PDB file of C-alpha atoms in Angstrom:
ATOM      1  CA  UNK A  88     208.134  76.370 286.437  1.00  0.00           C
ATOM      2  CA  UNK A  89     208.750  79.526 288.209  1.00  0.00           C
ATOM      3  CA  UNK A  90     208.070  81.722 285.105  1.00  0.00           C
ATOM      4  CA  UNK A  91     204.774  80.154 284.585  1.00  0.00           C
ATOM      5  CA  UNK A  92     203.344  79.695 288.019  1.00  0.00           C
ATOM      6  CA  UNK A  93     205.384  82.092 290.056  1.00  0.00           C
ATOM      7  CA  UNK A  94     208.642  82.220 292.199  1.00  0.00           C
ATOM      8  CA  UNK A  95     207.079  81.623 295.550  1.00  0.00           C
ATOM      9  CA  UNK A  96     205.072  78.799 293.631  1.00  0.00           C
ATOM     10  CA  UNK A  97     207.612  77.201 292.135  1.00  0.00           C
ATOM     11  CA  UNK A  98     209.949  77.291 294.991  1.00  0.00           C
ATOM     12  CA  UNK A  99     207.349  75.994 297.705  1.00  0.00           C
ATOM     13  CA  UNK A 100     206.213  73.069 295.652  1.00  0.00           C
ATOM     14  CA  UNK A 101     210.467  72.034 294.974  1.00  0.00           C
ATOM     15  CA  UNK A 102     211.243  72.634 298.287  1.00  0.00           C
ATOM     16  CA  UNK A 103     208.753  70.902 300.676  1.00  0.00           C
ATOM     17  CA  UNK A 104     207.382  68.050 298.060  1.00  0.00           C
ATOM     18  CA  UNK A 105     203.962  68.207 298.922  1.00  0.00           C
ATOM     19  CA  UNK A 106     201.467  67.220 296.619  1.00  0.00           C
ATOM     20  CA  UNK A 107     199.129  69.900 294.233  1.00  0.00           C
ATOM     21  CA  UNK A 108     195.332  69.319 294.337  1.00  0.00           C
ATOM     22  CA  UNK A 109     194.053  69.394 290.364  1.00  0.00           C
ATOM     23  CA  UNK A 110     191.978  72.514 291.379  1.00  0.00           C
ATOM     24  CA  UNK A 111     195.623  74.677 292.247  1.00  0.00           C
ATOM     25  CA  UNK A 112     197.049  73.074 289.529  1.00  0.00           C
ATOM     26  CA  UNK A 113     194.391  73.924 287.000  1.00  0.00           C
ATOM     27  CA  UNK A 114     194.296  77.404 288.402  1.00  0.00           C
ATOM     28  CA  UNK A 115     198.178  78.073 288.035  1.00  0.00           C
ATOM     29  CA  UNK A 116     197.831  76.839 284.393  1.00  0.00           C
ATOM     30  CA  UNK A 117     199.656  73.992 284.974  1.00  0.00           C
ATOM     31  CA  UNK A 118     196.961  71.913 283.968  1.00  0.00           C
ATOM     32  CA  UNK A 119     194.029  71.717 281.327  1.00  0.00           C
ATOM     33  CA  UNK A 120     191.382  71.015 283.432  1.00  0.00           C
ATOM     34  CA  UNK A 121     190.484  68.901 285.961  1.00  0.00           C
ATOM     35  CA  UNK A 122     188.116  65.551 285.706  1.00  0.00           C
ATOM     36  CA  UNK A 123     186.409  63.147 287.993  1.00  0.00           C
ATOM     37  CA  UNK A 124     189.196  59.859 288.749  1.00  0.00           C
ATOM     38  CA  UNK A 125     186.168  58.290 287.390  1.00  0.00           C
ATOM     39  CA  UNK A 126     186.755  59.557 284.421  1.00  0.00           C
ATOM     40  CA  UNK A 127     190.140  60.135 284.198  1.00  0.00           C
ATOM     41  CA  UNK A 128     191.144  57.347 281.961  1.00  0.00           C
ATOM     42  CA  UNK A 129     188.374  58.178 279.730  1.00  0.00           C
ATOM     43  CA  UNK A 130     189.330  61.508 279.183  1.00  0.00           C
ATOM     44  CA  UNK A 131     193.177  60.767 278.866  1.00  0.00           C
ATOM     45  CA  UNK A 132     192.124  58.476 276.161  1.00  0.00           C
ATOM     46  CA  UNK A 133     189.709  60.398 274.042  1.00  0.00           C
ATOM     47  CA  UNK A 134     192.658  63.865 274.082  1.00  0.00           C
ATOM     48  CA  UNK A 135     195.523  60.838 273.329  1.00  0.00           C
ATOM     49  CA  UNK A 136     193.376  59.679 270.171  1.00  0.00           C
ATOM     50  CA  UNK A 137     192.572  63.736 269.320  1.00  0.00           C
ATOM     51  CA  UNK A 138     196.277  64.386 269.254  1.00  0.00           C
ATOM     52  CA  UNK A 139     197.176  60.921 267.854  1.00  0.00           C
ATOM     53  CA  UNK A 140     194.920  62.083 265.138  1.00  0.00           C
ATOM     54  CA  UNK A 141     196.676  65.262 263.849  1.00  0.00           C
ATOM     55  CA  UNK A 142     200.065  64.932 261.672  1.00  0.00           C
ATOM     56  CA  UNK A 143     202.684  64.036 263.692  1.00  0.00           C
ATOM     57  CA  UNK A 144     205.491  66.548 262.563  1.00  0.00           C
ATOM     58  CA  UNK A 145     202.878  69.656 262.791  1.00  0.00           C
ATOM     59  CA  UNK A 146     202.517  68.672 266.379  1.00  0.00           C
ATOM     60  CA  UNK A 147     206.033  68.379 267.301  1.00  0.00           C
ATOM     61  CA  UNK A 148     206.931  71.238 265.875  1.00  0.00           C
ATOM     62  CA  UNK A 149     204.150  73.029 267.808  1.00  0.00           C
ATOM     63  CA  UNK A 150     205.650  71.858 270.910  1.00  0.00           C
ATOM     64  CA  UNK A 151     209.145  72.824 269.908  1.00  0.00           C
ATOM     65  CA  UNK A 152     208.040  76.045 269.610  1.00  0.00           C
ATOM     66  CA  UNK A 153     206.214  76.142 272.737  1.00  0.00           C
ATOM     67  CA  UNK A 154     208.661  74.802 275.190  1.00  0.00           C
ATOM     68  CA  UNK A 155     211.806  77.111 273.609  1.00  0.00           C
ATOM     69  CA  UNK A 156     212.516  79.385 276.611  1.00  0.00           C
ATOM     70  CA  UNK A 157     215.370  81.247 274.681  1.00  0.00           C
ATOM     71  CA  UNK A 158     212.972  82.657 272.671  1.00  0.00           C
ATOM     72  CA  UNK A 159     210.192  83.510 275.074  1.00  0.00           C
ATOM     73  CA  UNK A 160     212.826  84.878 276.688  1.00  0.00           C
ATOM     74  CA  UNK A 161     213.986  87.088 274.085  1.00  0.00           C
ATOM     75  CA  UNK A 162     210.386  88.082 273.506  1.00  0.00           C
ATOM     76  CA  UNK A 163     209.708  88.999 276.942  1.00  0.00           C
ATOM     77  CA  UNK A 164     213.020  91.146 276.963  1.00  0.00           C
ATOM     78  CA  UNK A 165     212.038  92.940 273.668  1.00  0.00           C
ATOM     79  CA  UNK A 166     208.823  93.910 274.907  1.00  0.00           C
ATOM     80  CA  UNK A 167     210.052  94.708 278.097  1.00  0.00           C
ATOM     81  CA  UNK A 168     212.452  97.440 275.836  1.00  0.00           C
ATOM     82  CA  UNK A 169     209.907  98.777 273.824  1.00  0.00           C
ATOM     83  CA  UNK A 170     207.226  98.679 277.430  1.00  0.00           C
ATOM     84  CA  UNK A 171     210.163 101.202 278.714  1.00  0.00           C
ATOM     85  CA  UNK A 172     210.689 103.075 276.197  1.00  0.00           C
ATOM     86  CA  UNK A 173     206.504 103.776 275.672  1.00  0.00           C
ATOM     87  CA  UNK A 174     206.511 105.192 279.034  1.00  0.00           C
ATOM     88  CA  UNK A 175     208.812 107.333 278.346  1.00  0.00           C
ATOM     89  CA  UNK A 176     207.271 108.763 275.222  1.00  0.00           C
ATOM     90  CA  UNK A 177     205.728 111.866 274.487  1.00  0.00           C
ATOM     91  CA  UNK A 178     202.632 109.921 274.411  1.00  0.00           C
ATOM     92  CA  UNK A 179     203.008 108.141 277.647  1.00  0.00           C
ATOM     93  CA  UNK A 180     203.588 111.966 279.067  1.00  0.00           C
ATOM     94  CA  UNK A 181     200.540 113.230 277.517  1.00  0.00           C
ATOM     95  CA  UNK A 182     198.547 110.270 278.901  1.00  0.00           C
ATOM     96  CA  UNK A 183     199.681 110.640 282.445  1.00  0.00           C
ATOM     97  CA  UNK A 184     199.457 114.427 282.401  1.00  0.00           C
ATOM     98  CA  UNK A 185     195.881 113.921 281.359  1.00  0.00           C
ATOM     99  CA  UNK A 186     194.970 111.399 283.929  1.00  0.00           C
ATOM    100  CA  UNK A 187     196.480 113.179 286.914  1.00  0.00           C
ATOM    101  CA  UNK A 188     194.284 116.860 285.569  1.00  0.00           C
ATOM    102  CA  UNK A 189     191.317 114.218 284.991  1.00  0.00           C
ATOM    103  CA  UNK A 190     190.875 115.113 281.702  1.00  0.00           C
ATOM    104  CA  UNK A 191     190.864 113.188 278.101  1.00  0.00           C
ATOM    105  CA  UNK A 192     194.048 113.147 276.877  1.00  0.00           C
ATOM    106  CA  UNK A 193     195.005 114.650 273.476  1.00  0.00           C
ATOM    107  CA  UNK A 194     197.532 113.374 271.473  1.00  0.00           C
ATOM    108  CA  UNK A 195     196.395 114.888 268.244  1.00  0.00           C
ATOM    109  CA  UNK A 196     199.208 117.564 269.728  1.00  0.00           C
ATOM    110  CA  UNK A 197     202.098 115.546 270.133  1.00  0.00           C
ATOM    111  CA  UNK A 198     202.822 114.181 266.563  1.00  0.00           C
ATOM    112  CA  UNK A 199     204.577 110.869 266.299  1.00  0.00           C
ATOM    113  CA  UNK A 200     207.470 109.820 268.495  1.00  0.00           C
TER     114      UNK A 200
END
């Protein structure tokens, strides 16, 4: 929870058990939308029958990929290492140089690093 809605989130909602209105939960991402209680069953119904619909296996597998934080987590660290090492680039140098003399920055005249 606290990667996808936040630390401070995550750790208020564990620790003092209070409930989340639909509106802060559908704004976090930590759900699709929000519908009337009215139509609540309605809804639940007709996106049960859409997924019911669809091959079963596909689906799980879907969700297995989804929900496997080792590899998000290896994602998010391999962009993280590539992130770094852009900045530090020739390009990244060119781009900052040019933004702090407010000018268009030219990498035609940096080759590729």
């Amino acid at each position: 929870m606290p990667l996808r809605i936040g630390h401070v989130r995550a750790f208020e909602m564990f620790a003092l058990g209070e409930p989340v209105s639909a509106q802060d939960a559908h704004a976090w991402g930590i759900a699709n939308k929000v519908v009337s209680r009215d139509t609540l069953r309605a809804e639940v119904q007709r996106i049960a029958t859409l997924i019911a619909e669809k091959p079963a296996g596909a689906v799980a597998l879907a969700k297995g990929l989804m929900r496997n934080t080792e590899a998000v987590l290896a994602q998010m660290e391999q962009e993280s290492g590539i992130f770094s090492a852009q900045l530090r680039s020739a390009e990244a140098k060119e781009a900052f140089r040019a933004f702090a003399e407010k000018r268009k920055p030219d990498f035609n005249s940096i080759g590729n690093n």
